[in-house]
Short mmCIF file of C-alpha atoms and ligand atoms in Angstrom, two decimals:
data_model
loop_
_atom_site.label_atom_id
_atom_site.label_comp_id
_atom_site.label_asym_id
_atom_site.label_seq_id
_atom_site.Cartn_x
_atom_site.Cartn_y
_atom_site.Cartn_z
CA UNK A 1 74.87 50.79 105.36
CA UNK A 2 71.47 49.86 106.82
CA UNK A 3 68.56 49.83 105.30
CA UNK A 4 66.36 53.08 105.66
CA UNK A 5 63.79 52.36 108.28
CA UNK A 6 60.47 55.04 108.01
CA UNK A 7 61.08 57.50 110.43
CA UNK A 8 58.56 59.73 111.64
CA UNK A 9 60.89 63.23 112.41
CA UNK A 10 59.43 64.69 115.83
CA UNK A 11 58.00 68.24 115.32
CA UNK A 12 59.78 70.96 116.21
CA UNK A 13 58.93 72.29 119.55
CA UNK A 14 55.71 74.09 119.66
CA UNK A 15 55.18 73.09 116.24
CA UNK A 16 51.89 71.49 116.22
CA UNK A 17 50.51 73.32 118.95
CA UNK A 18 48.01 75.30 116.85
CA UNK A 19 46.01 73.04 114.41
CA UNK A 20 45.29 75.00 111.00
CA UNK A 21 41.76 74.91 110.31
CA UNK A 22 42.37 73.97 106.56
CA UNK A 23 42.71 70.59 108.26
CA UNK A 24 46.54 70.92 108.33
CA UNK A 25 47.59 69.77 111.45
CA UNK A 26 51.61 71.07 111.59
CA UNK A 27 53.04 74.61 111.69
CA UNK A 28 56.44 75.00 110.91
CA UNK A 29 58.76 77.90 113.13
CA UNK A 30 57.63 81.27 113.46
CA UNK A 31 57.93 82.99 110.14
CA UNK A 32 57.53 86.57 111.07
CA UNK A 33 57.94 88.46 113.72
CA UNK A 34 55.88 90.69 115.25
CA UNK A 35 57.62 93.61 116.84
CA UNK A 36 55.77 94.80 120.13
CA UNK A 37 53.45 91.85 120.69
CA UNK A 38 56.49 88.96 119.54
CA UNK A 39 56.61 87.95 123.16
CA UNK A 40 53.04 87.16 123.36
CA UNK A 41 52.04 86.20 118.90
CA UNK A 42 54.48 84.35 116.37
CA UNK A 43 52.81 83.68 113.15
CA UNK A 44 53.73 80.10 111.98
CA UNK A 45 53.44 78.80 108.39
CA UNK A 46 51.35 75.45 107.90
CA UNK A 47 52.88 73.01 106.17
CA UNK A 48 49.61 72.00 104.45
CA UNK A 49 48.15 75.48 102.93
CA UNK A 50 51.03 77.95 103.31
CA UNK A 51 49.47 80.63 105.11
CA UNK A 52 50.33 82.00 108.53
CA UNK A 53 48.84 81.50 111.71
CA UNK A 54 48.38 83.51 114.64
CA UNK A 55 50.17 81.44 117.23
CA UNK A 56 48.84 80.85 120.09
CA UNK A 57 45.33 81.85 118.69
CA UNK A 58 43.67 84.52 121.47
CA UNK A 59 40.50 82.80 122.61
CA UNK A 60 36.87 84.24 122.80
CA UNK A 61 37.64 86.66 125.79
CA UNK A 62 40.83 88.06 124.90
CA UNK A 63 39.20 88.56 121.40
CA UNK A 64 35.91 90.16 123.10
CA UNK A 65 38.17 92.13 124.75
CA UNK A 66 40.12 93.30 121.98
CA UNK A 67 36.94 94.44 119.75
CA UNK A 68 36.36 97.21 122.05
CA UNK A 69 34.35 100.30 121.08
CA UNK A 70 37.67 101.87 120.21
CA UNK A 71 38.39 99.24 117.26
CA UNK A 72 35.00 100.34 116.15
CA UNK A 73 35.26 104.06 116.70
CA UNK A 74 33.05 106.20 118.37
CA UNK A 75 29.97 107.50 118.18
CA UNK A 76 27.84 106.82 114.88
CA UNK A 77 30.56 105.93 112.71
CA UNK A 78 33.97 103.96 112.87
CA UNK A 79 36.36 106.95 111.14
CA UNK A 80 35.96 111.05 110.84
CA UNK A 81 33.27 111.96 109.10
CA UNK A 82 35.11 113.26 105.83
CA UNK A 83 36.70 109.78 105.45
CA UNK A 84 33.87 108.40 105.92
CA UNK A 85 32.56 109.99 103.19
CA UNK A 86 36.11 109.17 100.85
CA UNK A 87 35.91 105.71 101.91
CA UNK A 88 32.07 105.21 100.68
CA UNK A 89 33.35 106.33 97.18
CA UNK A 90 35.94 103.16 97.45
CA UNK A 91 32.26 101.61 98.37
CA UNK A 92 30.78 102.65 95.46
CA UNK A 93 32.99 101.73 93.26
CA UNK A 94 32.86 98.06 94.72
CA UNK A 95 29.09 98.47 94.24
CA UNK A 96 29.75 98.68 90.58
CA UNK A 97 32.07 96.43 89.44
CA UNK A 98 29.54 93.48 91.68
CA UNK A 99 26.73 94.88 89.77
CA UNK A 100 28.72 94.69 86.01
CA UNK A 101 29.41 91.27 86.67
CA UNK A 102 26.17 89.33 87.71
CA UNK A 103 24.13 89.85 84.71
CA UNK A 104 20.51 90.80 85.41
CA UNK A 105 17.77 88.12 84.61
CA UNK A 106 14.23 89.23 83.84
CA UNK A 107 11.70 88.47 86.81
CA UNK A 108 14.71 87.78 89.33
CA UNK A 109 16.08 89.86 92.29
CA UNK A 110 19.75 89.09 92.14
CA UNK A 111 21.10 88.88 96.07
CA UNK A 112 23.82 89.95 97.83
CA UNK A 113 25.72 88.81 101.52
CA UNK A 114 28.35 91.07 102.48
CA UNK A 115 30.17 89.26 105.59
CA UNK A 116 31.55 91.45 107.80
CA UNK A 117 29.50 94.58 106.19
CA UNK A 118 30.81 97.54 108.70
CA UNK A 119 28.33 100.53 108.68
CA UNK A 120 26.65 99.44 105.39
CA UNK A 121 27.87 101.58 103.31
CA UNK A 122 28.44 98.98 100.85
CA UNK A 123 25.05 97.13 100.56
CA UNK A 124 23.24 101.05 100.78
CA UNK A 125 25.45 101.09 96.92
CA UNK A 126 24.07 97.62 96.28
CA UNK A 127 20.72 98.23 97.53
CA UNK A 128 20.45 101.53 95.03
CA UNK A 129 21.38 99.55 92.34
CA UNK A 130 18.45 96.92 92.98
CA UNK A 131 19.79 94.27 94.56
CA UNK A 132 18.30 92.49 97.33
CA UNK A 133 21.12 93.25 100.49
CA UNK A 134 22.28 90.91 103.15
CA UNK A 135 24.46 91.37 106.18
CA UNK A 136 26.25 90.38 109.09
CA UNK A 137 28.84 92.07 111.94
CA UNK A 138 30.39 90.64 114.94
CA UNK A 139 29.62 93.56 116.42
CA UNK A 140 26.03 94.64 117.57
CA UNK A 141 27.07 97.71 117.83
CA UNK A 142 28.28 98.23 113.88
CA UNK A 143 25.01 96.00 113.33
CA UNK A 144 22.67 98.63 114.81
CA UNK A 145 24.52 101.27 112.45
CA UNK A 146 23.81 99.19 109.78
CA UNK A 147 20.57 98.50 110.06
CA UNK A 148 20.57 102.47 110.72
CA UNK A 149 21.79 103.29 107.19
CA UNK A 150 20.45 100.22 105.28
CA UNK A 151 17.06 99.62 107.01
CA UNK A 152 18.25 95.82 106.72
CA UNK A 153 18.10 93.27 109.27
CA UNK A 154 21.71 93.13 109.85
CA UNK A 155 22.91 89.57 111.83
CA UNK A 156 24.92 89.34 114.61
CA UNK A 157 27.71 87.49 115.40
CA UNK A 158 28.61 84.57 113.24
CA UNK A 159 26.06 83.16 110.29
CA UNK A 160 24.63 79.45 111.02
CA UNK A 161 25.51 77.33 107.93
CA UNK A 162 21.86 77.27 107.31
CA UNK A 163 21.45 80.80 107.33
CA UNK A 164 21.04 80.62 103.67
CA UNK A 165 19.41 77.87 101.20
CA UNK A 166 21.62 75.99 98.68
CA UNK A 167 22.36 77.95 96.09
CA UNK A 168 20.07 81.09 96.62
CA UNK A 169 22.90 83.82 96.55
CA UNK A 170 24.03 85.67 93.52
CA UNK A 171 27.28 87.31 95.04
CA UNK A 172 28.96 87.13 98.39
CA UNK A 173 31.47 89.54 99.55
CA UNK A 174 34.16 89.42 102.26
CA UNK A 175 35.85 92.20 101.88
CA UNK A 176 39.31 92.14 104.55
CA UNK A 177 37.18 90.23 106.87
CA UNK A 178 38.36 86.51 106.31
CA UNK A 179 41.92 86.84 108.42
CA UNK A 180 39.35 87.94 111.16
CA UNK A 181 37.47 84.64 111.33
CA UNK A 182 37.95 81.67 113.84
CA UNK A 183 37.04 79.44 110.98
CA UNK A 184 38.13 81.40 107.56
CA UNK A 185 37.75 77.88 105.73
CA UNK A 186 34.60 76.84 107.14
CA UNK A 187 33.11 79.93 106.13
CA UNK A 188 34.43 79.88 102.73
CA UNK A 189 32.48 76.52 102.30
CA UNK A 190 28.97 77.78 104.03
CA UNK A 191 29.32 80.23 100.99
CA UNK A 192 30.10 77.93 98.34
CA UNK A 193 26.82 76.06 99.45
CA UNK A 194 24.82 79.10 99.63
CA UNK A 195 25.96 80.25 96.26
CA UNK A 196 24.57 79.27 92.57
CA UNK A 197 26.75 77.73 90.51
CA UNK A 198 29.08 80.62 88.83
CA UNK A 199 28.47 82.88 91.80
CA UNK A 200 30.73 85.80 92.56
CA UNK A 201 33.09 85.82 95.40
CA UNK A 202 34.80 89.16 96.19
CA UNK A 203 37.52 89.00 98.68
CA UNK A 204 40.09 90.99 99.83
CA UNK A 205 43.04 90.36 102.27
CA UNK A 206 46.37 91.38 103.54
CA UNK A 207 49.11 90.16 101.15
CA UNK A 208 51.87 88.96 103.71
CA UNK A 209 54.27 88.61 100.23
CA UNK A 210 54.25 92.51 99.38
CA UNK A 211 56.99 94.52 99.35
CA UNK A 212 55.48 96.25 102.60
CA UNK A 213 55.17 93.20 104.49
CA UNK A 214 58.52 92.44 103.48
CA UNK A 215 60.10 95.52 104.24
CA UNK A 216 58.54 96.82 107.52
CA UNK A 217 58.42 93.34 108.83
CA UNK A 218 57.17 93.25 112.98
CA UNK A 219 55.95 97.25 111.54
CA UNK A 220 53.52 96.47 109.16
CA UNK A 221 50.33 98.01 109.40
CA UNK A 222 48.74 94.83 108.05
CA UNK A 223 49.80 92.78 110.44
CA UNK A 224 47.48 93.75 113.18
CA UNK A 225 47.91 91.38 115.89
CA UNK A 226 45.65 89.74 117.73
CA UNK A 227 42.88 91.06 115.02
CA UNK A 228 44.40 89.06 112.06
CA UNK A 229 44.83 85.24 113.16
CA UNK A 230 45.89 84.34 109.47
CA UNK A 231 47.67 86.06 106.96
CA UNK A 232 47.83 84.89 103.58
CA UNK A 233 49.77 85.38 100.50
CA UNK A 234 48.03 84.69 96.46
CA UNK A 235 49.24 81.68 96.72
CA UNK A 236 47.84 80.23 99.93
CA UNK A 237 44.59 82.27 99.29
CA UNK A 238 43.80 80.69 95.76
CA UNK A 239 44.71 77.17 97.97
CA UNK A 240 42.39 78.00 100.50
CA UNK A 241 39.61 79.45 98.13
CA UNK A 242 40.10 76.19 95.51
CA UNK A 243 39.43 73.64 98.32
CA UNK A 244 36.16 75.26 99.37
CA UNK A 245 34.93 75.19 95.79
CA UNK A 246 35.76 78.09 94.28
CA UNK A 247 37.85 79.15 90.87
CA UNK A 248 40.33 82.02 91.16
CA UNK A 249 39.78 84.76 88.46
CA UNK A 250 41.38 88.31 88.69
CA UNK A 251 43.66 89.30 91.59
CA UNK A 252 44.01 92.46 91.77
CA UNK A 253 47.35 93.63 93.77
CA UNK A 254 46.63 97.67 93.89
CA UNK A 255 44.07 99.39 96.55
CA UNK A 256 44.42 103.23 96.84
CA UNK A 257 42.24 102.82 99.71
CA UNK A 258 44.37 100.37 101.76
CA UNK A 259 48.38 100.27 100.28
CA UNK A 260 49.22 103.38 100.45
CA UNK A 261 48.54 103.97 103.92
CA UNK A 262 49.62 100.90 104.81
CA UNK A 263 53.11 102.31 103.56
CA UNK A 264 51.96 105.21 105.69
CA UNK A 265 51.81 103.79 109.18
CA UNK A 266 54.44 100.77 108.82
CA UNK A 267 56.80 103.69 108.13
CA UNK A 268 55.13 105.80 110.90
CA UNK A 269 55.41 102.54 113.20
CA UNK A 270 58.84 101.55 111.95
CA UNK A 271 60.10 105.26 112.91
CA UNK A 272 59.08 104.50 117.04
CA UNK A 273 56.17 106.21 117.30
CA UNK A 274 53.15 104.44 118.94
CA UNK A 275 52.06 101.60 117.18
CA UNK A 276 48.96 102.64 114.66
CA UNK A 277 48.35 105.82 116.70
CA UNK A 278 47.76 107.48 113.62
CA UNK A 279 44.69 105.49 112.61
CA UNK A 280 43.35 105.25 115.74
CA UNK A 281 43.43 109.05 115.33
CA UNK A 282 41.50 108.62 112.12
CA UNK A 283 38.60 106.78 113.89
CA UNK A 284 38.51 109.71 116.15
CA UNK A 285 39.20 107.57 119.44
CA UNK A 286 42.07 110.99 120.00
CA UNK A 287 42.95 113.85 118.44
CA UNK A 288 45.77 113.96 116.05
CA UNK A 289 46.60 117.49 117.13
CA UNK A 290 46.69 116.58 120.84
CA UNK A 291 50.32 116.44 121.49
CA UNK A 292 53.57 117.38 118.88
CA UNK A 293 54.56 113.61 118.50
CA UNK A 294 51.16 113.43 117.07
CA UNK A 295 51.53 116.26 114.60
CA UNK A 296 54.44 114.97 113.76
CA UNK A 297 52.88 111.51 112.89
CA UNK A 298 50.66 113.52 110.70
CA UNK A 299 52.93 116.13 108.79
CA UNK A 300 55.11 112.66 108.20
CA UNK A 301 51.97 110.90 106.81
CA UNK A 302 51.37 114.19 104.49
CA UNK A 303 55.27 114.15 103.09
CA UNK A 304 55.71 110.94 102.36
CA UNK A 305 52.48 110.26 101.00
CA UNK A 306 53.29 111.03 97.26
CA UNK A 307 56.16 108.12 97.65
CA UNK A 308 53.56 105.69 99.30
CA UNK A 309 51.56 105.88 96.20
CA UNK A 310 54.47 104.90 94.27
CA UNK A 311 55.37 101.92 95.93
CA UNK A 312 51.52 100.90 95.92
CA UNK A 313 52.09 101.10 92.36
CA UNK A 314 55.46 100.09 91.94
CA UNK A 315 54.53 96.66 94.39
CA UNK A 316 50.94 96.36 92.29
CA UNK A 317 53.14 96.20 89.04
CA UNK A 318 55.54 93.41 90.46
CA UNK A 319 52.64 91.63 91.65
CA UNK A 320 53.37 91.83 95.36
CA UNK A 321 50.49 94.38 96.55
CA UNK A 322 50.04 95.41 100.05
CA UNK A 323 46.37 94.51 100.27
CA UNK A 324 45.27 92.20 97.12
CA UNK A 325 41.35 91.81 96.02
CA UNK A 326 40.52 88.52 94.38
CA UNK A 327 37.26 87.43 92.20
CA UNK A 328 36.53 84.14 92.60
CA UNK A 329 33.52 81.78 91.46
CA UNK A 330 31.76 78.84 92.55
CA UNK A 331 32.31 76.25 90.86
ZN1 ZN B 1 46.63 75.44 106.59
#
Protein backbone atom coordinates (compact mmCIF):
# COMPACT_ATOMS: atom_id res chain seq x y z
CA UNK A 1 0.00 0.00 0.00
CA UNK A 2 1.27 3.51 -0.78
CA UNK A 3 1.80 5.99 1.32
CA UNK A 4 -1.15 8.57 1.75
CA UNK A 5 -0.27 11.56 -0.32
CA UNK A 6 -2.45 15.02 0.91
CA UNK A 7 -5.14 15.26 -1.33
CA UNK A 8 -7.09 18.22 -1.75
CA UNK A 9 -10.91 16.55 -2.65
CA UNK A 10 -12.41 18.90 -5.52
CA UNK A 11 -15.68 20.57 -4.37
CA UNK A 12 -18.68 19.37 -5.35
CA UNK A 13 -20.11 21.09 -8.28
CA UNK A 14 -21.46 24.44 -7.53
CA UNK A 15 -20.17 24.07 -4.18
CA UNK A 16 -18.13 27.07 -3.63
CA UNK A 17 -19.95 29.23 -5.80
CA UNK A 18 -21.42 31.41 -3.04
CA UNK A 19 -18.75 32.53 -0.46
CA UNK A 20 -20.35 32.69 3.20
CA UNK A 21 -19.73 35.95 4.61
CA UNK A 22 -18.62 34.42 8.03
CA UNK A 23 -15.45 34.07 5.98
CA UNK A 24 -16.30 30.42 5.13
CA UNK A 25 -15.52 29.97 1.75
CA UNK A 26 -17.36 26.26 0.90
CA UNK A 27 -21.05 25.31 0.85
CA UNK A 28 -21.84 21.88 0.91
CA UNK A 29 -25.18 20.48 -1.45
CA UNK A 30 -28.38 22.03 -1.20
CA UNK A 31 -29.88 21.20 2.14
CA UNK A 32 -33.43 22.21 1.67
CA UNK A 33 -35.55 22.62 -0.82
CA UNK A 34 -37.59 25.21 -1.64
CA UNK A 35 -40.82 24.22 -3.28
CA UNK A 36 -41.97 26.89 -5.95
CA UNK A 37 -38.79 28.92 -6.30
CA UNK A 38 -36.26 25.39 -6.11
CA UNK A 39 -35.53 25.96 -9.76
CA UNK A 40 -34.28 29.37 -9.27
CA UNK A 41 -32.88 29.23 -4.82
CA UNK A 42 -31.20 26.09 -3.06
CA UNK A 43 -30.09 26.90 0.36
CA UNK A 44 -26.59 25.34 0.96
CA UNK A 45 -25.02 24.66 4.37
CA UNK A 46 -21.39 26.19 4.97
CA UNK A 47 -19.06 24.04 6.09
CA UNK A 48 -17.51 26.70 8.35
CA UNK A 49 -20.64 28.18 10.48
CA UNK A 50 -23.49 25.77 9.74
CA UNK A 51 -26.06 27.99 8.59
CA UNK A 52 -27.77 28.07 5.22
CA UNK A 53 -27.30 30.17 2.40
CA UNK A 54 -29.43 31.50 -0.16
CA UNK A 55 -27.81 30.11 -3.26
CA UNK A 56 -27.25 31.97 -5.82
CA UNK A 57 -27.66 35.17 -3.61
CA UNK A 58 -30.27 37.70 -5.69
CA UNK A 59 -28.23 40.83 -6.29
CA UNK A 60 -29.18 44.56 -5.57
CA UNK A 61 -31.89 44.76 -8.40
CA UNK A 62 -33.64 41.63 -8.08
CA UNK A 63 -33.67 42.49 -4.28
CA UNK A 64 -34.92 46.24 -5.07
CA UNK A 65 -37.29 44.65 -6.97
CA UNK A 66 -38.52 42.27 -4.57
CA UNK A 67 -39.06 44.98 -1.62
CA UNK A 68 -41.88 46.39 -3.46
CA UNK A 69 -44.60 48.47 -1.78
CA UNK A 70 -46.53 45.25 -1.49
CA UNK A 71 -43.82 43.58 0.96
CA UNK A 72 -44.38 46.74 2.88
CA UNK A 73 -48.12 47.05 2.65
CA UNK A 74 -50.06 49.80 1.71
CA UNK A 75 -50.92 52.89 2.68
CA UNK A 76 -49.72 54.13 6.27
CA UNK A 77 -49.05 50.92 7.72
CA UNK A 78 -47.58 47.43 6.64
CA UNK A 79 -50.73 45.07 8.10
CA UNK A 80 -54.71 45.87 8.89
CA UNK A 81 -55.13 48.18 11.24
CA UNK A 82 -56.43 45.82 14.16
CA UNK A 83 -53.18 43.80 13.85
CA UNK A 84 -51.46 46.48 13.85
CA UNK A 85 -52.67 47.33 16.95
CA UNK A 86 -52.17 43.27 18.39
CA UNK A 87 -48.80 43.31 17.05
CA UNK A 88 -47.70 46.68 19.02
CA UNK A 89 -48.73 44.79 22.26
CA UNK A 90 -45.97 41.98 21.13
CA UNK A 91 -44.00 45.56 20.87
CA UNK A 92 -44.62 46.47 24.12
CA UNK A 93 -43.86 43.73 25.69
CA UNK A 94 -40.32 43.75 23.94
CA UNK A 95 -40.18 47.35 25.25
CA UNK A 96 -40.22 45.91 28.68
CA UNK A 97 -38.23 43.15 29.08
CA UNK A 98 -35.13 45.76 27.15
CA UNK A 99 -36.00 48.21 29.74
CA UNK A 100 -35.82 45.42 32.96
CA UNK A 101 -32.57 44.51 31.83
CA UNK A 102 -30.29 47.65 31.32
CA UNK A 103 -30.32 49.02 34.72
CA UNK A 104 -30.82 52.79 34.91
CA UNK A 105 -27.75 54.95 36.00
CA UNK A 106 -28.31 58.33 37.61
CA UNK A 107 -27.43 61.36 35.19
CA UNK A 108 -27.33 58.93 32.03
CA UNK A 109 -29.79 58.50 29.07
CA UNK A 110 -29.50 54.83 28.35
CA UNK A 111 -29.76 54.37 24.23
CA UNK A 112 -31.30 52.27 22.04
CA UNK A 113 -30.70 51.12 17.94
CA UNK A 114 -33.35 49.05 16.67
CA UNK A 115 -32.03 47.77 13.08
CA UNK A 116 -34.53 47.19 10.86
CA UNK A 117 -37.24 49.17 13.16
CA UNK A 118 -40.52 48.81 10.74
CA UNK A 119 -43.13 51.54 11.57
CA UNK A 120 -41.60 52.31 15.02
CA UNK A 121 -43.73 50.91 17.00
CA UNK A 122 -41.07 49.51 19.01
CA UNK A 123 -38.76 52.52 19.83
CA UNK A 124 -42.41 54.77 20.39
CA UNK A 125 -42.47 51.77 23.68
CA UNK A 126 -38.81 52.56 24.25
CA UNK A 127 -39.05 56.16 23.81
CA UNK A 128 -42.10 56.24 26.62
CA UNK A 129 -40.08 54.51 28.85
CA UNK A 130 -37.13 57.18 28.59
CA UNK A 131 -34.81 55.93 26.51
CA UNK A 132 -33.04 57.79 23.95
CA UNK A 133 -34.39 55.85 20.36
CA UNK A 134 -32.42 55.05 17.29
CA UNK A 135 -33.39 53.67 13.93
CA UNK A 136 -32.86 52.48 10.62
CA UNK A 137 -35.07 50.80 7.47
CA UNK A 138 -34.08 49.81 4.08
CA UNK A 139 -36.97 51.22 3.09
CA UNK A 140 -37.64 55.08 2.84
CA UNK A 141 -40.82 54.49 2.67
CA UNK A 142 -41.22 52.49 6.30
CA UNK A 143 -38.54 55.27 7.32
CA UNK A 144 -40.93 58.18 6.64
CA UNK A 145 -43.62 56.17 8.80
CA UNK A 146 -41.28 56.01 11.34
CA UNK A 147 -40.18 59.14 11.68
CA UNK A 148 -44.16 59.74 11.44
CA UNK A 149 -44.88 57.86 14.69
CA UNK A 150 -41.53 58.38 16.52
CA UNK A 151 -40.60 61.98 15.51
CA UNK A 152 -36.99 60.32 15.16
CA UNK A 153 -34.63 60.74 12.46
CA UNK A 154 -35.01 57.36 11.11
CA UNK A 155 -31.79 56.22 8.59
CA UNK A 156 -32.04 54.88 5.43
CA UNK A 157 -30.64 52.14 3.90
CA UNK A 158 -27.72 50.45 5.51
CA UNK A 159 -25.78 52.10 8.78
CA UNK A 160 -21.97 53.21 8.02
CA UNK A 161 -19.77 51.42 10.62
CA UNK A 162 -19.18 54.81 11.99
CA UNK A 163 -22.61 55.62 12.41
CA UNK A 164 -22.12 55.18 16.04
CA UNK A 165 -19.02 55.88 18.52
CA UNK A 166 -17.27 52.96 20.31
CA UNK A 167 -19.13 51.89 22.86
CA UNK A 168 -21.95 54.60 23.14
CA UNK A 169 -25.03 52.15 22.88
CA UNK A 170 -26.80 50.60 25.77
CA UNK A 171 -28.96 47.98 23.76
CA UNK A 172 -29.25 47.09 20.13
CA UNK A 173 -32.05 45.19 18.70
CA UNK A 174 -32.49 43.18 15.48
CA UNK A 175 -35.44 41.78 15.77
CA UNK A 176 -36.03 39.03 12.42
CA UNK A 177 -34.02 41.38 10.44
CA UNK A 178 -30.46 39.68 10.37
CA UNK A 179 -31.42 36.75 7.58
CA UNK A 180 -32.35 39.98 5.58
CA UNK A 181 -28.84 41.46 5.49
CA UNK A 182 -26.15 41.20 2.65
CA UNK A 183 -23.62 41.19 5.41
CA UNK A 184 -25.47 39.59 8.70
CA UNK A 185 -21.81 39.15 10.21
CA UNK A 186 -20.45 42.39 9.41
CA UNK A 187 -23.24 43.96 11.01
CA UNK A 188 -23.13 41.92 14.03
CA UNK A 189 -19.51 43.33 14.53
CA UNK A 190 -20.41 47.25 13.73
CA UNK A 191 -22.67 46.52 16.85
CA UNK A 192 -20.31 44.91 19.03
CA UNK A 193 -18.09 48.11 18.46
CA UNK A 194 -20.85 50.45 19.01
CA UNK A 195 -21.90 48.71 22.16
CA UNK A 196 -20.48 49.13 25.94
CA UNK A 197 -19.10 46.38 27.33
CA UNK A 198 -22.16 44.08 28.76
CA UNK A 199 -24.52 45.60 26.22
CA UNK A 200 -27.76 43.91 25.28
CA UNK A 201 -28.30 42.27 22.02
CA UNK A 202 -31.89 41.17 21.22
CA UNK A 203 -32.27 39.09 18.21
CA UNK A 204 -34.67 37.08 16.74
CA UNK A 205 -34.61 34.70 13.67
CA UNK A 206 -36.15 31.88 11.83
CA UNK A 207 -35.15 28.56 13.46
CA UNK A 208 -34.52 26.32 10.26
CA UNK A 209 -34.25 23.17 13.10
CA UNK A 210 -38.04 23.45 14.32
CA UNK A 211 -40.40 21.03 13.95
CA UNK A 212 -42.13 23.42 11.29
CA UNK A 213 -39.21 23.79 9.21
CA UNK A 214 -38.84 20.23 9.41
CA UNK A 215 -42.14 19.23 8.64
CA UNK A 216 -43.45 21.62 5.91
CA UNK A 217 -40.09 21.63 4.32
CA UNK A 218 -40.13 23.76 0.55
CA UNK A 219 -43.81 25.08 2.59
CA UNK A 220 -42.55 26.81 5.35
CA UNK A 221 -43.66 30.13 5.94
CA UNK A 222 -40.20 31.00 7.29
CA UNK A 223 -38.49 30.26 4.54
CA UNK A 224 -39.33 33.24 2.46
CA UNK A 225 -37.24 33.16 -0.50
CA UNK A 226 -35.44 35.56 -1.97
CA UNK A 227 -36.19 37.79 1.39
CA UNK A 228 -34.20 35.42 3.74
CA UNK A 229 -30.56 34.81 2.20
CA UNK A 230 -29.55 32.86 5.48
CA UNK A 231 -31.32 30.77 7.71
CA UNK A 232 -29.94 29.72 10.85
CA UNK A 233 -30.47 27.22 13.47
CA UNK A 234 -29.27 27.92 17.70
CA UNK A 235 -26.48 26.45 16.89
CA UNK A 236 -25.08 28.36 13.93
CA UNK A 237 -26.61 31.60 15.45
CA UNK A 238 -24.70 31.39 18.90
CA UNK A 239 -21.50 30.59 16.21
CA UNK A 240 -22.18 33.50 14.32
CA UNK A 241 -23.08 35.84 17.36
CA UNK A 242 -19.74 34.39 19.48
CA UNK A 243 -17.32 35.37 16.64
CA UNK A 244 -18.56 38.96 16.47
CA UNK A 245 -18.06 39.34 20.21
CA UNK A 246 -20.94 38.53 21.79
CA UNK A 247 -22.03 35.87 24.76
CA UNK A 248 -25.22 33.88 24.23
CA UNK A 249 -27.66 34.12 27.24
CA UNK A 250 -31.40 33.04 27.03
CA UNK A 251 -32.89 31.59 23.83
CA UNK A 252 -36.07 31.66 23.89
CA UNK A 253 -37.83 29.01 21.34
CA UNK A 254 -41.73 30.20 21.78
CA UNK A 255 -43.27 33.47 19.90
CA UNK A 256 -47.13 33.65 19.93
CA UNK A 257 -46.64 36.34 17.56
CA UNK A 258 -44.65 34.46 14.87
CA UNK A 259 -44.98 30.24 15.45
CA UNK A 260 -48.19 29.82 15.41
CA UNK A 261 -48.92 31.32 12.24
CA UNK A 262 -46.09 30.12 10.84
CA UNK A 263 -47.87 26.63 11.46
CA UNK A 264 -50.73 28.56 9.91
CA UNK A 265 -49.56 29.32 6.42
CA UNK A 266 -46.90 26.34 5.91
CA UNK A 267 -50.06 24.24 6.37
CA UNK A 268 -52.10 26.71 4.23
CA UNK A 269 -49.09 26.59 1.62
CA UNK A 270 -48.49 22.87 2.01
CA UNK A 271 -52.39 22.30 1.17
CA UNK A 272 -51.79 24.12 -2.70
CA UNK A 273 -53.10 27.20 -2.17
CA UNK A 274 -51.06 30.27 -3.30
CA UNK A 275 -47.99 30.61 -1.63
CA UNK A 276 -48.42 33.16 1.58
CA UNK A 277 -51.62 34.58 0.04
CA UNK A 278 -52.97 34.66 3.33
CA UNK A 279 -50.51 37.17 4.76
CA UNK A 280 -50.32 39.14 1.98
CA UNK A 281 -54.06 39.41 2.74
CA UNK A 282 -53.15 40.51 6.22
CA UNK A 283 -51.06 43.50 4.94
CA UNK A 284 -54.11 44.43 3.05
CA UNK A 285 -52.31 44.25 -0.50
CA UNK A 286 -56.12 41.99 -1.32
CA UNK A 287 -58.96 41.12 0.29
CA UNK A 288 -59.28 37.87 2.02
CA UNK A 289 -62.95 37.72 1.14
CA UNK A 290 -62.33 38.36 -2.57
CA UNK A 291 -62.72 34.97 -3.99
CA UNK A 292 -63.91 31.36 -2.06
CA UNK A 293 -60.29 29.88 -2.26
CA UNK A 294 -59.55 32.82 -0.17
CA UNK A 295 -62.22 32.24 2.43
CA UNK A 296 -61.28 29.08 2.50
CA UNK A 297 -57.59 30.01 3.34
CA UNK A 298 -59.13 31.90 6.14
CA UNK A 299 -61.87 29.57 7.76
CA UNK A 300 -58.69 26.93 7.54
CA UNK A 301 -56.44 29.45 9.38
CA UNK A 302 -59.45 29.90 12.09
CA UNK A 303 -59.83 25.81 12.61
CA UNK A 304 -56.66 24.85 12.92
CA UNK A 305 -55.46 27.59 14.86
CA UNK A 306 -56.07 26.06 18.40
CA UNK A 307 -53.61 23.03 17.12
CA UNK A 308 -50.97 25.63 15.83
CA UNK A 309 -50.67 26.89 19.29
CA UNK A 310 -49.95 23.54 20.45
CA UNK A 311 -47.25 22.69 18.36
CA UNK A 312 -45.72 26.30 19.08
CA UNK A 313 -45.75 24.97 22.44
CA UNK A 314 -45.17 21.50 22.03
CA UNK A 315 -41.83 22.55 19.51
CA UNK A 316 -40.90 25.52 22.29
CA UNK A 317 -40.81 22.65 24.96
CA UNK A 318 -38.48 20.31 22.80
CA UNK A 319 -36.40 23.18 22.09
CA UNK A 320 -36.97 23.33 18.34
CA UNK A 321 -39.18 26.67 18.05
CA UNK A 322 -40.39 28.01 14.84
CA UNK A 323 -39.02 31.51 15.32
CA UNK A 324 -36.37 31.60 18.39
CA UNK A 325 -35.37 35.11 20.26
CA UNK A 326 -31.89 35.16 21.70
CA UNK A 327 -30.23 37.71 24.41
CA UNK A 328 -26.91 38.11 23.85
CA UNK A 329 -24.08 40.50 25.37
CA UNK A 330 -21.02 42.11 24.39
CA UNK A 331 -18.42 40.90 25.67
ZN1 LIG B 1 -20.66 30.46 7.24
Amino acid sequence: MSAALPTTRPPAEGSARTACPCGGDALGPSAYPTAREAERFALRPCLRCGRLVLDPQPDDAALAAAYDSAYYGIGARKFLQPIEAGLDRFRGGRARRLDALVPRAAGRTRRVLDIGCGDGGFLAAMAARGWECHGSERSPLTAQRAARRTGLAIETGTLAADAFAPGSLDAVSLWHVLEHLRDPDRMLRDCARWLAPGGVLMLAVPNVASWQARAFSGHWFHLDPPFHLFHFDPRSLARTLFDAGFDVGAVNHFSLQYNPYGVLQSLLNALGFPRDQLYDALKGNHSVWATPARLAQALVAALALPAAVAWSLLEAAASAGGTIDVRAHRR
